[in-house]
mmCIF file of C-alpha atoms in Angstrom:
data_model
loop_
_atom_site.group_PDB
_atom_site.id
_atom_site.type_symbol
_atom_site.label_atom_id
_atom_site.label_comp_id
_atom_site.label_asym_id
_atom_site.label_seq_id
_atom_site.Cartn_x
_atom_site.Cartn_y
_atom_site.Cartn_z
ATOM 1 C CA UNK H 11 -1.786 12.316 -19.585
ATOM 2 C CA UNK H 12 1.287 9.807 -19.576
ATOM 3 C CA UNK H 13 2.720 9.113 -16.562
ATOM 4 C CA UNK H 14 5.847 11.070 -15.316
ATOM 5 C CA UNK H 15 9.084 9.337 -14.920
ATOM 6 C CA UNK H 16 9.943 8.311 -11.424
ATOM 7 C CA UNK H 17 12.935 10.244 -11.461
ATOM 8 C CA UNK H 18 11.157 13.567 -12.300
ATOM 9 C CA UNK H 19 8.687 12.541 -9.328
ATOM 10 C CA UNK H 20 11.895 12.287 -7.430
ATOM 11 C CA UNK H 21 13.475 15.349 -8.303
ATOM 12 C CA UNK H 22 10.430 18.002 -7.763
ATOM 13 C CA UNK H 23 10.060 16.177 -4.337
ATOM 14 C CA UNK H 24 13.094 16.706 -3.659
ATOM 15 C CA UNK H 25 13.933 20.238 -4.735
ATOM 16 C CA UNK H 26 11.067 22.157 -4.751
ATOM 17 C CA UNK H 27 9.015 20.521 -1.780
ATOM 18 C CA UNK H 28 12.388 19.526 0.422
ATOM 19 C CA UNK H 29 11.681 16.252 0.935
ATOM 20 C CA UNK H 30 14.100 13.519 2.320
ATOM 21 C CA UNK H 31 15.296 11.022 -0.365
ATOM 22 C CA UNK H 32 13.695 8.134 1.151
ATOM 23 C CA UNK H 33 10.475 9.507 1.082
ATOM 24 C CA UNK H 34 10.735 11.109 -2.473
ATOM 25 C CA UNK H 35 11.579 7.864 -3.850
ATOM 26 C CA UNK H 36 8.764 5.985 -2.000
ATOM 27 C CA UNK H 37 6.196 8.960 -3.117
ATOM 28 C CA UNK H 38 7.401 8.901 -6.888
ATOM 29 C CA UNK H 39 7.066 4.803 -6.425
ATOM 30 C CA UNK H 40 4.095 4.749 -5.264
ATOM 31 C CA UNK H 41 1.865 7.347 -7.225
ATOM 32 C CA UNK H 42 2.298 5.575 -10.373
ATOM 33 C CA UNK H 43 3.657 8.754 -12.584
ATOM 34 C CA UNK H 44 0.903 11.266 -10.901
ATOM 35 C CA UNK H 45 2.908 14.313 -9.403
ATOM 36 C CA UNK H 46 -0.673 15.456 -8.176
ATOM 37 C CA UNK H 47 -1.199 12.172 -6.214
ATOM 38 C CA UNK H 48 3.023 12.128 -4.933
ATOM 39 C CA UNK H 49 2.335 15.569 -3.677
ATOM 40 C CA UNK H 50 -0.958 14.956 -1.790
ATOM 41 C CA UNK H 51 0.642 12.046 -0.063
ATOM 42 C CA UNK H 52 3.587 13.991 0.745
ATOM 43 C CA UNK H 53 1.042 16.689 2.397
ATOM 44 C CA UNK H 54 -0.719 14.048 3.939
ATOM 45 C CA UNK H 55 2.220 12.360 5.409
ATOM 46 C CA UNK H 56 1.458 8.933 4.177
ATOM 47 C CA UNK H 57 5.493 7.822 3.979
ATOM 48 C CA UNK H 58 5.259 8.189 8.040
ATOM 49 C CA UNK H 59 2.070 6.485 8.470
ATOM 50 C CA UNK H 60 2.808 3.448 5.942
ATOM 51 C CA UNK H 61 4.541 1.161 8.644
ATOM 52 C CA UNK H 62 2.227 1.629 11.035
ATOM 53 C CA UNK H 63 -0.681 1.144 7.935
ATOM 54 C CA UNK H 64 1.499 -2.484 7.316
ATOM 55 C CA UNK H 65 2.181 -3.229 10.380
ATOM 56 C CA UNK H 66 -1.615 -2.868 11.795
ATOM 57 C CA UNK H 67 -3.497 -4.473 8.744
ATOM 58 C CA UNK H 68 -0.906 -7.453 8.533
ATOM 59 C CA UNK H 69 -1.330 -8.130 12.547
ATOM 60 C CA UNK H 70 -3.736 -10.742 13.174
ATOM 61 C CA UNK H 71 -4.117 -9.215 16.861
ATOM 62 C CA UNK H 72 -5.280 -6.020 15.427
ATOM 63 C CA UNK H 73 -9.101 -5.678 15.925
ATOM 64 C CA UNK H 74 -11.244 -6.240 12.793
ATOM 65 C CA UNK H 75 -13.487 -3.192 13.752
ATOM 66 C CA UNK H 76 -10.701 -1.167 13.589
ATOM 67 C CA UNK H 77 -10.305 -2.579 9.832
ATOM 68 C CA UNK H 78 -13.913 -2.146 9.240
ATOM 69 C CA UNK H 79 -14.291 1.267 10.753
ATOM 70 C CA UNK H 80 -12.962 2.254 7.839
ATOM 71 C CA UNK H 81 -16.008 1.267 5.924
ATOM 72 C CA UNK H 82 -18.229 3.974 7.937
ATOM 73 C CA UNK H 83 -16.855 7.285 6.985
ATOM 74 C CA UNK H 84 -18.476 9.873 4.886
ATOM 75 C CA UNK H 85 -18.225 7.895 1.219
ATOM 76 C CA UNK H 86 -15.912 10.704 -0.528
ATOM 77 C CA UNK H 87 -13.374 10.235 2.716
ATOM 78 C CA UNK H 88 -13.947 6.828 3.168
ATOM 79 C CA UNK H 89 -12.845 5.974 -0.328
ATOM 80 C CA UNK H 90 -9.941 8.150 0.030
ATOM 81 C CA UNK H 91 -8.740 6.425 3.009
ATOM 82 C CA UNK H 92 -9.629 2.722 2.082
ATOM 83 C CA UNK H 93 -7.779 3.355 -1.213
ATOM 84 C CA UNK H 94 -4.768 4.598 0.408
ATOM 85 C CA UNK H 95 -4.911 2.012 2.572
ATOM 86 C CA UNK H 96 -4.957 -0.585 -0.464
ATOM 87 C CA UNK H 97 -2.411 1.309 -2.198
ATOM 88 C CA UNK H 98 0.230 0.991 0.381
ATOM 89 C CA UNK H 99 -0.828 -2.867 1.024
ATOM 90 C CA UNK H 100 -0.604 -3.696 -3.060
ATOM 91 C CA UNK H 101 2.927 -1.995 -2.923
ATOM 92 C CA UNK H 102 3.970 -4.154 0.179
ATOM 93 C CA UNK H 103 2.829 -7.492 -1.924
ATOM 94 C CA UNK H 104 4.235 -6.089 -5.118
ATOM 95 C CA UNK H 105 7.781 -5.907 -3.289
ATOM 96 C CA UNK H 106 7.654 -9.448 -1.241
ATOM 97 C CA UNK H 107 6.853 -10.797 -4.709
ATOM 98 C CA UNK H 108 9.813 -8.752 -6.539
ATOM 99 C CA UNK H 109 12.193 -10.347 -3.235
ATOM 100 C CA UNK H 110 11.098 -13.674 -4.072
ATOM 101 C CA UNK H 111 11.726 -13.700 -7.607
ATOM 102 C CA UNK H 112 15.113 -11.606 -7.447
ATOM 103 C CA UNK H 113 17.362 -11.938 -4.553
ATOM 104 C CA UNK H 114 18.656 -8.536 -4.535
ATOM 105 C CA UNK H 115 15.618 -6.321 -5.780
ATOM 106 C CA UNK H 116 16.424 -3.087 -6.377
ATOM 107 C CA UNK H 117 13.223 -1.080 -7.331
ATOM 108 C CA UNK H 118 11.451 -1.702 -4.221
ATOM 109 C CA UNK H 119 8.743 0.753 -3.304
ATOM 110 C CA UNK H 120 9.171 0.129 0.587
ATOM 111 C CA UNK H 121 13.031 0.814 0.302
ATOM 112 C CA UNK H 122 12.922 1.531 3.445
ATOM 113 C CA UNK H 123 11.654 -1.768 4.755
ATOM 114 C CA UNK H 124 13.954 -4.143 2.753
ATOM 115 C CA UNK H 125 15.354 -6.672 5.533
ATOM 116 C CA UNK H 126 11.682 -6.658 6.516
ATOM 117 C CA UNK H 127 10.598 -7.749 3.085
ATOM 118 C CA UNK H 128 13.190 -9.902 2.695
ATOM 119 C CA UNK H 129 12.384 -11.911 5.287
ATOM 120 C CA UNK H 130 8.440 -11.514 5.059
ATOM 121 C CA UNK H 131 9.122 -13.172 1.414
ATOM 122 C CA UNK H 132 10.449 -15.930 2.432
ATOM 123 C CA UNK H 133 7.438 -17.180 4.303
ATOM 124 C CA UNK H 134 5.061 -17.195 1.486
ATOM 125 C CA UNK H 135 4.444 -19.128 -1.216
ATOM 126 C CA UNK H 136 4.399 -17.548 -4.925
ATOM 127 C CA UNK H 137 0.309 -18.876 -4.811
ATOM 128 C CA UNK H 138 -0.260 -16.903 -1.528
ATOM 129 C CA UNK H 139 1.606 -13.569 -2.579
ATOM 130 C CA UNK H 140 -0.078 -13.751 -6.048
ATOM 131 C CA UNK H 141 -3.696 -14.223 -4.376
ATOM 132 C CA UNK H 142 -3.667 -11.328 -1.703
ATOM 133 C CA UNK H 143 -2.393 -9.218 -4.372
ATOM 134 C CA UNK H 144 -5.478 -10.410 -6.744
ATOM 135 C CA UNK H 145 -7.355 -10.010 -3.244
ATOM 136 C CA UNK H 146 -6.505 -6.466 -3.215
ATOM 137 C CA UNK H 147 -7.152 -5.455 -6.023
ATOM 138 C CA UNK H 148 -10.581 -7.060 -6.555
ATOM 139 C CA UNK H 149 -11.534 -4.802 -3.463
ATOM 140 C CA UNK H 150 -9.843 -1.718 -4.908
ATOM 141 C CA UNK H 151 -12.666 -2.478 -7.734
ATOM 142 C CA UNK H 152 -15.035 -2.870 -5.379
ATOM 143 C CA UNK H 153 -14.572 0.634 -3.457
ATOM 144 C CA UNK H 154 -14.854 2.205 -6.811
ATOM 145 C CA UNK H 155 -17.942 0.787 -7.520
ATOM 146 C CA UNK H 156 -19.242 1.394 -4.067
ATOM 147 C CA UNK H 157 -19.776 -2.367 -3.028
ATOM 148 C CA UNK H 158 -20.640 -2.380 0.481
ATOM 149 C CA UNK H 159 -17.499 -1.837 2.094
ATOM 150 C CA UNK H 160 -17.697 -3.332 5.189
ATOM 151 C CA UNK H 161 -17.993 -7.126 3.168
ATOM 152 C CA UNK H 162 -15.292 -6.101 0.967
ATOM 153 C CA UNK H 163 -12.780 -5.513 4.058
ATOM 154 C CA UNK H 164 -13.895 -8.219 5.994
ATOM 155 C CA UNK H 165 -12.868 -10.711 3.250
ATOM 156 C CA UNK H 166 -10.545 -9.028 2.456
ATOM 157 C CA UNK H 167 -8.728 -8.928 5.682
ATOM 158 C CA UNK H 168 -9.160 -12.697 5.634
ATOM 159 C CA UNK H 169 -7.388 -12.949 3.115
ATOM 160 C CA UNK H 170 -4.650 -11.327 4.634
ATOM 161 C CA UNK H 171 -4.798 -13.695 7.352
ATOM 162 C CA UNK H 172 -4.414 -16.857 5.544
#
């Protein structure tokens, strides 16, 4: 199937499920055109746990076993959750790179985090951006072909820490 405009994401979010602008337009953002997928992560709450998701992953305080936990779930749940996880980090990289390049981006995913990103951008290069993003999404490819996790989070979580 071809994916469903943003604004149709939006709209059955909004009206049929009651959900609060912010979060439809996050949802229809991030579930790149799938209505299935926006509605699953509107049931599972992901808008309210995305900070924390950021916030936690992006810490260099935050315990790498914690990260790596991750890694020791059931396979079916654990590559739910680690590709959530990525999901939500690719779409925080995706905006700092959209803030660098245009001062006043207007289709960011995390709307809701702008001054945040705004700021985050400027203390990254264009190279470092581009490289957790390629990070990413080279361990995105590895949870679908089952690499062992617990290597693929551990570099990339260096990454992150770069």
């Amino acid at each position: 199937f071809s994916p469903l405009k943003e604004e149709l994401i939006q709209s059955v979010l909004l009206h049929q499920w009651g959900t609060p602008p912010e979060e439809a337009v996050y949802l229809a953002r991030i579930s790149g055109g799938s209505l299935g997928k926006a509605l699953l992560y509107h049931k599972e709450g992901l808008f309210t746990r995305k900070n924390r998701m950021i916030s936690d992953i992006l810490d260099k305080d935050y315990p790498l076993e914690n990260f790596v936990e991750m890694s020791l779930r059931d396979r079916s749940e654990r590559s739910a959750q680690i590709h959530e996880v990525l999901c939500v980090l690719s779409s925080w990289f995706r905006d700092l790179l959209l803030a660098k390049i245009l001062k006043e981006p207007k289709n960011l995913i995390n709307i809701d985090r702008k001054d945040d990103i705004m700021r985050s951008s400027g203390t990254f290069s264009f190279a470092e951006i581009e490289q957790r993003i390629q990070t990413i999404a080279e361990t995105m490819k590895d949870v679908e072909r089952n690499i062992n996790m617990r290597i693929s989070l551990t570099h990339l979580r260096v990454e992150l820490w770069k």
